[in-house]
Amino acid sequence: ALRKGDPPADLLNEVAWYHALRGTDLKEALGLSEEAVRIARAASGGLWQWLPRGRKVQIELGMFLNTRGWIRLQLGDSEGAIEDLKEAAEVLPVAANFLYLAIAEERMGDLRAAREAAREAQRAGELTPYEKRLFDELKVRLKR
């Protein structure tokens, strides 16, 4: 449980994502993302899932799982990464979650799964400029 004065889960995730994108302090980033996921899971379920706050928790959980999965992939925990990234896409089916799942599947050598996740990313909609660049690079690799 969080104590008064502990940082909020979204801040923990932001710091973890910052390190994940740069490939720095990944073990510390993993710990931060694990704590963010734990907090989001604790806040989900029960009556909360039906209240407006429940949707916010669902969004956060999807984002936090994506972060943890991306960090796990960089640390070499491919199985854990795929598990997190699949769950992120199920909990929050947005383009970014499918994109990172596609990249992970491609890195693992499962091109069929990577192509399917890439199609879902394209169908799901908006990507940031950074994510669009990653998506374009992935499409080139998947055409080979």
Short mmCIF file of C-alpha atoms in Angstrom, two decimals:
data_model
loop_
_atom_site.label_atom_id
_atom_site.label_comp_id
_atom_site.label_asym_id
_atom_site.label_seq_id
_atom_site.Cartn_x
_atom_site.Cartn_y
_atom_site.Cartn_z
CA ALA A 1 0.00 0.00 0.00
CA LEU A 2 1.12 3.50 -0.68
CA ARG A 3 2.07 5.67 2.23
CA LYS A 4 1.29 9.35 2.39
CA GLY A 5 3.95 11.16 0.42
CA ASP A 6 4.77 8.25 -1.92
CA PRO A 7 4.80 9.21 -5.58
CA PRO A 8 1.65 8.45 -7.60
CA ALA A 9 1.66 5.46 -9.93
CA ASP A 10 1.55 7.59 -13.07
CA LEU A 11 4.71 9.41 -12.01
CA LEU A 12 6.46 6.09 -11.30
CA ASN A 13 5.45 4.93 -14.78
CA GLU A 14 6.64 8.17 -16.41
CA VAL A 15 10.10 7.80 -14.88
CA ALA A 16 10.21 4.12 -15.85
CA TRP A 17 9.12 4.94 -19.43
CA TYR A 18 11.77 7.67 -19.67
CA HIS A 19 14.44 5.09 -18.83
CA ALA A 20 12.85 2.44 -21.06
CA LEU A 21 13.00 4.70 -24.11
CA ARG A 22 16.63 5.56 -23.45
CA GLY A 23 17.72 2.12 -22.30
CA THR A 24 19.13 3.52 -19.05
CA ASP A 25 18.84 2.23 -15.47
CA LEU A 26 16.57 -0.57 -16.67
CA LYS A 27 16.60 -2.57 -13.44
CA GLU A 28 15.51 0.49 -11.47
CA ALA A 29 12.96 1.28 -14.17
CA LEU A 30 11.58 -2.26 -13.89
CA GLY A 31 11.08 -1.80 -10.16
CA LEU A 32 9.24 1.48 -10.72
CA SER A 33 7.02 -0.03 -13.40
CA GLU A 34 6.27 -3.09 -11.24
CA GLU A 35 5.14 -0.77 -8.44
CA ALA A 36 2.95 1.21 -10.86
CA VAL A 37 1.33 -2.02 -12.12
CA ARG A 38 0.80 -3.21 -8.54
CA ILE A 39 -0.92 0.05 -7.59
CA ALA A 40 -3.14 -0.01 -10.68
CA ARG A 41 -4.13 -3.64 -10.08
CA ALA A 42 -4.97 -2.85 -6.46
CA ALA A 43 -7.22 -0.01 -7.61
CA SER A 44 -9.02 -2.09 -10.25
CA GLY A 45 -11.80 -4.62 -9.86
CA GLY A 46 -14.84 -4.66 -7.64
CA LEU A 47 -17.17 -1.69 -7.86
CA TRP A 48 -14.36 0.57 -9.08
CA GLN A 49 -14.45 -0.95 -12.55
CA TRP A 50 -17.97 0.40 -13.13
CA LEU A 51 -17.32 3.95 -11.96
CA PRO A 52 -15.63 6.68 -14.03
CA ARG A 53 -12.50 6.17 -11.94
CA GLY A 54 -12.51 2.55 -13.13
CA ARG A 55 -11.93 3.60 -16.74
CA LYS A 56 -8.99 5.76 -15.65
CA VAL A 57 -7.53 2.78 -13.78
CA GLN A 58 -8.01 0.58 -16.86
CA ILE A 59 -6.17 3.12 -19.01
CA GLU A 60 -3.37 3.39 -16.48
CA LEU A 61 -3.05 -0.39 -16.11
CA GLY A 62 -2.74 -0.77 -19.89
CA MET A 63 -0.07 1.92 -20.05
CA PHE A 64 1.83 0.56 -17.05
CA LEU A 65 1.81 -3.01 -18.40
CA ASN A 66 3.12 -1.69 -21.71
CA THR A 67 5.98 0.06 -19.92
CA ARG A 68 6.85 -3.01 -17.87
CA GLY A 69 6.73 -5.22 -20.94
CA TRP A 70 9.01 -2.93 -22.92
CA ILE A 71 11.52 -2.85 -20.05
CA ARG A 72 11.38 -6.63 -19.66
CA LEU A 73 12.08 -7.03 -23.38
CA GLN A 74 15.16 -4.83 -23.10
CA LEU A 75 16.34 -6.81 -20.07
CA GLY A 76 16.04 -10.09 -22.00
CA ASP A 77 12.90 -11.41 -20.28
CA SER A 78 11.15 -12.09 -23.58
CA GLU A 79 8.47 -14.36 -22.17
CA GLY A 80 7.49 -11.86 -19.46
CA ALA A 81 7.62 -9.03 -21.98
CA ILE A 82 5.23 -10.73 -24.41
CA GLU A 83 2.90 -11.61 -21.54
CA ASP A 84 2.78 -7.98 -20.33
CA LEU A 85 2.45 -6.52 -23.82
CA LYS A 86 -0.39 -8.89 -24.74
CA GLU A 87 -2.22 -8.04 -21.53
CA ALA A 88 -1.65 -4.32 -22.14
CA ALA A 89 -3.27 -4.64 -25.59
CA GLU A 90 -6.20 -6.57 -24.11
CA VAL A 91 -6.77 -4.16 -21.22
CA LEU A 92 -6.26 -1.06 -23.36
CA PRO A 93 -6.56 -1.82 -27.10
CA VAL A 94 -4.86 1.30 -28.42
CA ALA A 95 -2.41 1.63 -31.29
CA ALA A 96 0.66 2.14 -29.10
CA ASN A 97 0.06 -1.06 -27.12
CA PHE A 98 -0.32 -3.08 -30.33
CA LEU A 99 2.76 -1.41 -31.80
CA TYR A 100 5.03 -2.37 -28.90
CA LEU A 101 3.59 -5.89 -28.94
CA ALA A 102 4.34 -6.12 -32.67
CA ILE A 103 7.92 -4.95 -32.14
CA ALA A 104 8.41 -7.50 -29.35
CA GLU A 105 6.92 -10.32 -31.42
CA GLU A 106 9.20 -9.38 -34.33
CA ARG A 107 12.26 -9.36 -32.05
CA MET A 108 11.24 -12.81 -30.81
CA GLY A 109 11.07 -14.04 -34.39
CA ASP A 110 7.29 -14.59 -34.51
CA LEU A 111 6.64 -12.66 -37.71
CA ARG A 112 3.05 -13.88 -38.05
CA ALA A 113 2.15 -12.53 -34.60
CA ALA A 114 4.14 -9.35 -35.30
CA ARG A 115 2.22 -8.72 -38.53
CA GLU A 116 -1.11 -9.30 -36.79
CA ALA A 117 -0.25 -6.90 -33.96
CA ALA A 118 0.96 -4.35 -36.53
CA ARG A 119 -2.38 -4.62 -38.37
CA GLU A 120 -4.17 -4.04 -35.06
CA ALA A 121 -1.97 -1.01 -34.39
CA GLN A 122 -2.87 0.41 -37.78
CA ARG A 123 -6.60 -0.21 -37.19
CA ALA A 124 -6.52 1.19 -33.66
CA GLY A 125 -5.63 4.70 -34.74
CA GLU A 126 -3.37 7.41 -33.49
CA LEU A 127 0.34 7.09 -32.85
CA THR A 128 2.71 9.79 -31.67
CA PRO A 129 5.33 10.98 -34.19
CA TYR A 130 7.92 8.80 -32.42
CA GLU A 131 5.61 5.78 -32.56
CA LYS A 132 4.85 6.46 -36.24
CA ARG A 133 8.57 6.29 -36.94
CA LEU A 134 8.84 3.00 -35.04
CA PHE A 135 5.81 1.68 -36.94
CA ASP A 136 7.28 2.65 -40.33
CA GLU A 137 10.60 0.97 -39.44
CA LEU A 138 8.73 -2.15 -38.31
CA LYS A 139 6.70 -2.31 -41.54
CA VAL A 140 9.93 -2.29 -43.57
CA ARG A 141 11.38 -5.13 -41.48
CA LEU A 142 8.18 -7.18 -41.72
CA LYS A 143 8.11 -6.95 -45.52
CA ARG A 144 11.44 -8.75 -45.82
#
